[in-house]
CSV table of C-alpha atoms in Angstrom, one decimal:
chain,number,residue,atom,x,y,z
A,173,MET,CA,-7.4,52.6,20.9
A,174,ALA,CA,-8.5,56.2,20.9
A,175,THR,CA,-10.8,58.3,18.8
A,176,ILE,CA,-9.2,61.5,17.4
A,177,TYR,CA,-11.5,64.3,16.3
A,178,VAL,CA,-10.5,66.6,13.5
A,179,ASP,CA,-12.5,69.8,13.0
A,180,VAL,CA,-12.3,71.4,9.6
A,181,LEU,CA,-13.5,75.0,9.9
A,182,VAL,CA,-14.0,76.8,6.6
A,183,ASN,CA,-14.8,80.4,5.6
A,184,VAL,CA,-16.9,79.3,2.7
A,185,ALA,CA,-17.7,82.7,1.2
A,186,LYS,CA,-14.0,83.8,1.1
A,187,ALA,CA,-12.9,80.4,-0.2
A,188,ILE,CA,-15.3,80.7,-3.1
A,189,ALA,CA,-14.7,84.4,-3.8
A,190,GLU,CA,-10.9,83.8,-4.0
A,191,ASN,CA,-11.1,80.3,-5.4
A,192,ASN,CA,-8.7,79.3,-2.7
A,193,LEU,CA,-9.9,76.7,-0.1
A,194,SER,CA,-6.5,76.2,1.4
A,195,LYS,CA,-6.2,79.9,2.5
A,196,TYR,CA,-9.6,79.7,4.3
A,197,VAL,CA,-9.4,76.3,6.1
A,198,PHE,CA,-8.6,76.2,9.8
A,199,MET,CA,-8.0,72.7,11.3
A,200,VAL,CA,-7.6,71.5,14.9
A,201,ASP,CA,-7.7,68.0,16.4
A,202,SER,CA,-8.3,66.6,19.8
A,203,THR,CA,-4.8,65.1,20.3
A,204,GLY,CA,-3.6,68.0,22.5
A,205,TYR,CA,-0.4,68.0,20.6
A,206,SER,CA,1.1,71.4,19.8
A,207,GLY,CA,4.4,72.8,18.8
A,208,ASP,CA,4.9,71.9,15.1
A,209,GLY,CA,3.1,75.0,13.9
A,210,SER,CA,0.4,73.1,11.9
A,211,GLU,CA,-2.4,73.7,14.4
A,212,GLY,CA,-5.0,76.0,13.0
A,213,SER,CA,-3.8,75.7,9.4
A,214,ASN,CA,-4.8,73.7,6.4
A,215,GLU,CA,-1.6,71.6,6.8
A,216,LEU,CA,-2.6,70.0,10.1
A,217,LYS,CA,-0.4,67.1,11.1
A,218,THR,CA,-2.6,64.7,13.1
A,219,LYS,CA,-0.7,62.4,15.3
A,220,CYS,CA,-2.3,59.0,16.3
A,221,GLU,CA,-1.6,55.3,16.8
A,222,ASN,CA,-2.3,52.5,14.4
A,223,GLY,CA,-5.7,51.2,15.4
A,224,ASP,CA,-7.1,54.6,16.4
A,225,THR,CA,-10.2,56.0,14.7
A,226,ILE,CA,-10.1,59.5,13.2
A,227,VAL,CA,-13.4,61.4,12.8
A,228,TRP,CA,-13.4,64.5,10.6
A,229,SER,CA,-16.2,67.1,10.8
A,230,ALA,CA,-16.6,70.1,8.4
A,231,VAL,CA,-18.2,73.3,9.6
A,232,SER,CA,-18.7,76.7,8.0
A,233,ILE,CA,-17.6,79.5,10.2
A,234,ASN,CA,-20.4,81.7,8.7
A,235,PRO,CA,-24.0,80.7,9.5
A,236,GLY,CA,-26.1,79.6,6.6
A,237,GLU,CA,-23.2,78.6,4.3
A,238,GLU,CA,-23.3,75.0,3.1
A,239,ILE,CA,-20.3,72.7,3.3
A,240,ALA,CA,-19.8,69.0,3.0
A,241,ILE,CA,-17.0,66.5,2.7
A,242,LEU,CA,-17.2,64.6,-0.6
A,243,GLY,CA,-14.4,62.2,0.0
A,244,PHE,CA,-10.7,61.6,0.6
A,245,GLY,CA,-7.7,60.7,-1.5
A,246,GLY,CA,-3.9,60.9,-1.5
A,247,GLN,CA,-1.1,58.8,-0.1
A,248,ALA,CA,-2.9,57.9,3.1
A,249,ILE,CA,-6.0,56.6,1.4
A,250,PRO,CA,-7.2,53.8,1.4
A,251,ASN,CA,-4.4,51.8,3.0
A,252,MET,CA,-3.4,53.9,6.0
A,253,VAL,CA,-7.0,55.0,6.7
A,254,ASN,CA,-10.2,54.6,4.6
A,255,PRO,CA,-12.7,57.2,5.8
A,256,GLN,CA,-16.4,56.6,5.3
A,257,GLN,CA,-19.3,59.0,5.5
A,258,TYR,CA,-21.5,59.0,8.5
A,259,PRO,CA,-24.8,59.3,6.6
A,260,GLN,CA,-26.8,60.8,9.4
A,261,TYR,CA,-24.7,64.0,9.1
A,262,ASP,CA,-25.3,64.8,5.4
A,263,GLY,CA,-21.7,64.7,4.4
A,264,THR,CA,-20.3,66.8,7.2
A,265,VAL,CA,-18.9,64.0,9.3
A,266,TRP,CA,-16.6,61.1,8.1
A,267,GLY,CA,-14.6,58.6,10.0
A,268,GLY,CA,-12.1,55.7,9.6
A,269,ARG,CA,-9.8,53.4,11.5
A,270,VAL,CA,-6.1,53.9,11.1
A,271,ASN,CA,-4.7,50.6,9.7
A,272,GLN,CA,-1.1,51.4,9.1
A,273,ALA,CA,1.8,53.3,10.6
A,274,GLY,CA,3.4,56.2,8.7
A,275,THR,CA,5.1,59.5,9.2
A,276,ASN,CA,3.7,62.8,7.7
A,277,VAL,CA,1.6,60.9,5.1
A,278,GLN,CA,-0.3,63.4,3.1
A,279,TYR,CA,-4.0,63.0,2.2
A,280,ASN,CA,-6.6,65.1,0.4
A,281,ILE,CA,-10.0,66.2,1.6
A,282,TYR,CA,-12.4,66.9,-1.2
A,283,MET,CA,-15.2,69.3,-0.3
A,284,LEU,CA,-18.4,70.7,-1.7
A,285,LEU,CA,-19.1,74.4,-0.9
A,286,GLU,CA,-22.6,76.0,-1.3
A,287,GLY,CA,-23.8,72.9,-3.1
A,288,ASN,CA,-21.9,73.4,-6.3
A,289,VAL,CA,-18.2,74.4,-5.8
A,290,HIS,CA,-15.7,71.6,-5.6
A,291,MET,CA,-12.4,72.2,-3.8
A,292,SER,CA,-9.7,70.3,-1.9
A,293,PHE,CA,-6.7,70.6,0.3
A,294,ASP,CA,-4.1,68.2,1.7
A,295,PRO,CA,-3.2,67.8,5.4
A,296,PHE,CA,-1.1,65.0,7.0
A,297,ILE,CA,-1.3,62.0,9.3
A,298,THR,CA,1.4,60.5,11.4
A,299,ALA,CA,0.5,57.1,12.9
A,300,THR,CA,2.8,55.1,15.2
A,301,ASN,CA,2.5,51.5,16.2
A,302,PRO,CA,1.2,51.1,19.8
A,303,GLN,CA,3.8,50.2,22.3
A,304,ALA,CA,3.4,46.8,23.9
A,305,SER,CA,2.4,46.7,27.5
A,306,ARG,CA,5.0,45.2,29.8
């Protein structure tokens, strides 16, 4: 089983100013997969295997701007994956084990910007069952 890292980079000031988080979210993951056009967008399609762990981390691209992940929802939550906060990171890092296969299953990431603005967006997970060794 692998650990997949998903970085959620946010231009906090622009997202708040325009009341549009989706427009100012840039996502990448550590899978090395490319070619579907979702890399770098708010609609990232993370590919993994059932049993892998996904770790999300939120970062403001502008120093001094506060950002935190408040939680997760949507189709993939809690059956496909049930992320939990890593408390030592003050809400910026969450992780969960993938417990179910599915293709392009949408989920929501609920975020807190500058300590008082709540916003969300909805990327995807595709999890396949591991192939048996022969």
